[in-house]
C-alpha angles and dihedrals in degrees: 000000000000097000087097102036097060092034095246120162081215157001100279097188105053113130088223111136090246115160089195072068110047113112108219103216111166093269085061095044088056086043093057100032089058083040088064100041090054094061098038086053121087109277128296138096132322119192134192124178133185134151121258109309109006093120103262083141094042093048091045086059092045080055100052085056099060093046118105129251090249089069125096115203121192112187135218112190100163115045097183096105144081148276101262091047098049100052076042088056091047084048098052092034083064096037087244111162126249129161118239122269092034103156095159114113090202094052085056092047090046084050096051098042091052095048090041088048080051104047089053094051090063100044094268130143123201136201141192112208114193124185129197085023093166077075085067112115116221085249084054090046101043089049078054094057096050091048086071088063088070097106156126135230088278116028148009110267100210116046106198133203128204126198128182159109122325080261090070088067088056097042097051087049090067111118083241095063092043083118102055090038093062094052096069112107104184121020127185141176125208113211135183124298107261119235098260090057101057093074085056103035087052092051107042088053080056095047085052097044090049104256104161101184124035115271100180109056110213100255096067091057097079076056083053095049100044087045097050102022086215102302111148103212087046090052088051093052101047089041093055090041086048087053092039084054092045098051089055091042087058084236123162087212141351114281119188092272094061086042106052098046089050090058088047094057090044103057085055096068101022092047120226099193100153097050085056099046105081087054087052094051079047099052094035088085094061095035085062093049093048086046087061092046098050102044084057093048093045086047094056092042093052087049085052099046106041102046115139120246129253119253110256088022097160093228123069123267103263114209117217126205109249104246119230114274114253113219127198134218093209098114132019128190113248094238096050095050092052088061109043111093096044088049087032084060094049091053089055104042083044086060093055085047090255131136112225124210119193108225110143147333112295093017089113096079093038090059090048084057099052093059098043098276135121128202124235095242097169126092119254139167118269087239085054091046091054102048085060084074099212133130105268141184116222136190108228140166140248127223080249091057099246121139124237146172126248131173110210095212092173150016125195111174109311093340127083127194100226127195110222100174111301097339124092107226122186102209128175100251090221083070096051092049089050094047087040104115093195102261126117156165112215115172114199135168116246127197129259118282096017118152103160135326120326130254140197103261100033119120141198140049108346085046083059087056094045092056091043096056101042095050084053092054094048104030108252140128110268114234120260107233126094084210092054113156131225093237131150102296088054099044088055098051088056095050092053085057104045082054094052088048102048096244111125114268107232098128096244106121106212139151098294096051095045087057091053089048092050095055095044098051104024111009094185099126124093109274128178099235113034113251116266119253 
């Protein structure tokens, strides 16, 4: 929408993992420079962590375009799988045969090493690249391992790269993984952007993009950086919602109002929880004494308004319609806390017609899986959480200070019916936002064929569904062609439809924007308020 109105080339803030982007502060240069030590060494493992949004994925392709001809990648872009799929995926990534139906782990190996033993033969260099590795299950991690001991007299025939969230670093720091952990020849971790880069990481995403004049004056960038704290992808958000603002403004460039309301409106989809819970820990004194204050004053108020009436009383008896009961959350009894998340997590897999069995920590989201389901694993605001308009467990908080589990199964206005372990509570949804302490569980249906969020550019099958959805929301004919692209026409149509739906309308189909899809075409899955019509 704003490209040519500010005379861009492109669009600079897309969070697109585009190299021709990267800004190569000196964080970025040491990332890729141990990147590519990594691969030139002798085999191994290379490692590179970051939170969410600090460009491991960008980097790593920045990375696949400085590699020679002589070097061979397979991918792995969902490791949720197992053992047999994965060594599959490495199979079918460097078109290695297999027949059909292979289930055995060691006619997969045999496979790999051959082509491996081959690839060297002829000069060539191989490597295996696996995002989201803290995914990774032991088992996972444990095949991968064993992948390294593919070698010959002189060197490791598979060089392997893991990339993944700040826990991988934990993880791999277990006694059990010692040694995995001692294999890993070159480890980085990517942080957030200082104060003094975001000037220059804003405008050189702008030079690239064709700006030709500035269009953030400096003294919006300390704004940027307190927004954002220095997190690139939340830079690049704000900053596309601020020049979206400032096109429809009719704005030269952005000021601190438009600013300001941009990142707003961002953080409401992008979901800065932590940067608001200490405000909520500040604020959590007052809310209690208000709490007090109000439940008196609501209790005089219901003596005064439902006194029966005196016997000969001259006007007619009026009967008024029982309000609904409003519940607390003030105190919970200690049985009932040590239960609820496991019965909170029943509640939640029942309404998608599941049954759930409690095995061990982190097994929620590995049963959803294994019936078609993902779970929503980034962090959001509870406005935004609410507007996806799904049943949800949250983690919330007592007056005693004492956590507990609780599954919103349906809003109806302000209140919401809550689940706290078998007892039905109507709660004024203001006071489970304020006792919210940020965590979740959000089960939600992607589409097939859907590893991650979705790109322009990307093909196949979940690009089929994408087209198919959206012609039935407009109106239109879908496209023919199992191989169909997410090109222009298509991007354009998403973000149409992000716009109409409040989200913001960047072109990148997540979680956020299917469930939105879903509800709009189909609407079969549990939601918190009935669809309309």
């Amino acid at each position: 929408m704003y490209r040519e109105y500010f005379g861009l080339e492109e669009l600079p803030f897309s969070i697109a993992p585009d190299p021709h982007y990267l800004y190569m502060s000196h964080m970025y240069k040491e990332a890729l420079a141990h990147l590519m030590y990594g691969v030139s060494s002798e085999g191994g493992f290379v490692l590179l962590t970051g939170e969410v949004g600090t460009g491991k994925t960008t980097v790593c392709r920045c990375l696949l375009e400085q590699l020679p001809e002589d070097v061979d990648v397979a991918f792995v872009l969902n490791p949720k799988i197992t053992v047999e799929e994965l060594l599959a995926t490495i199979c079918d990534e460097l078109s290695i045969y297999y027949p059909e139906g292979t289930s055995s782990i060691k006619e997969f190996v045999d496979r790999i090493n051959g082509y491996l033993l081959d690839a060297y033969a002829k000069g060539r260099k191989t490597i295996l690249i696996i995002e989201e590795a803290q995914n990774l299950t032991d088992d996972l991690l444990e095949q991968v391992r064993l992948l390294t001991n593919l070698e010959t007299n002189q060197c490791k025939l598979l060089q392997i790269i893991m990339i993944g969230q700040p826990e991988l670093r934990e993880r791999l720091a277990r006694p059990e993984l010692r040694q995995l952990c001692q294999r890993i020849t070159a480890r980085y971790h990517l942080g957030p952007l200082s104060k003094k880069e975001i000037g220059s990481y804003v405008g050189h995403r702008l030079k690239v993009a064709g700006a030709k004049r500035k269009l953030f004056p400096g003294s919006v960038m300390g704004r940027i950086y307190r927004f954002s704290r220095g997190i690139p992808r939340l830079i690049n958000v704000i900053c596309d919602r601020a020049l979206l603002g400032a096109y429809v403004e009719g704005k030269d460039s952005v000021d601190k109002s438009t600013l300001i309301k941009a990142a707003h409106e961002v953080l409401g989809e992008a979901g800065s929880v932590r940067s608001l819970f200490f405000a909520r820990w500040f604020s959590a004194g007052l809310a209690l004494i208000l709490i007090g204050t109000l439940v008196a004053l609501a209790y005089n108020y219901r003596q005064r308004l439902f006194v029966p009436e005196k016997s000969g009383d001259s006007l007619a008896a009026v009967k008024t319609p029982e309000p609904v009961k409003i519940d607390t959350l003030q105190e919970l009894d200690e049985k009932l806390i040590i239960q609820s998340e496991k019965l909170a997590l029943q509640t939640l897999f029942k309404q998608w017609g599941i049954d759930y069995e409690e095995t061990r920590k982190g097994s929620a989201c590995r049963q959803a899986a294994a019936h078609g389901l993902q779970c929503m694993g980034k962090l959001v605001s509870f406005d935004s959480l609410i507007k996806l308009n799904r049943p949800v467990v949250l983690k919330l908080l007592d007056d005693r200070g004492q956590e507990f589990h609780a599954i919103l199964v349906a809003l109806e206005e302000n209140i919401g019916t809550l689940k706290v372990g078998n007892e039905i509570r109507k709660v004024d949804i203001k006071e489970v936002e304020r006792r919210w302490l940020g965590d979740y569980t959000l089960l939600w249906r992607p589409p097939p064929k859907y590893y991650g969020d979705i790109y322009p550019g990307y093909k196949g099958l979940v690009v089929k569904w994408l087209d198919e959805k959206l012609s039935i929301i407009m109106g239109s004919e879908p496209r023919s062609g199992k191989n169909l692209v997410y090109d222009k026409l298509l991007l354009e149509q998403v973000k149409s439809f992000q716009f109409d739906r409040g989200l913001s309308p960047d072109g990148v189909v997540g979680p956020q924007t299917i469930i939105n899809i879903n509800d709009s075409v189909d609407g079969g899955d549990p939601m918190l308020k009935p669809k309309k019509g």
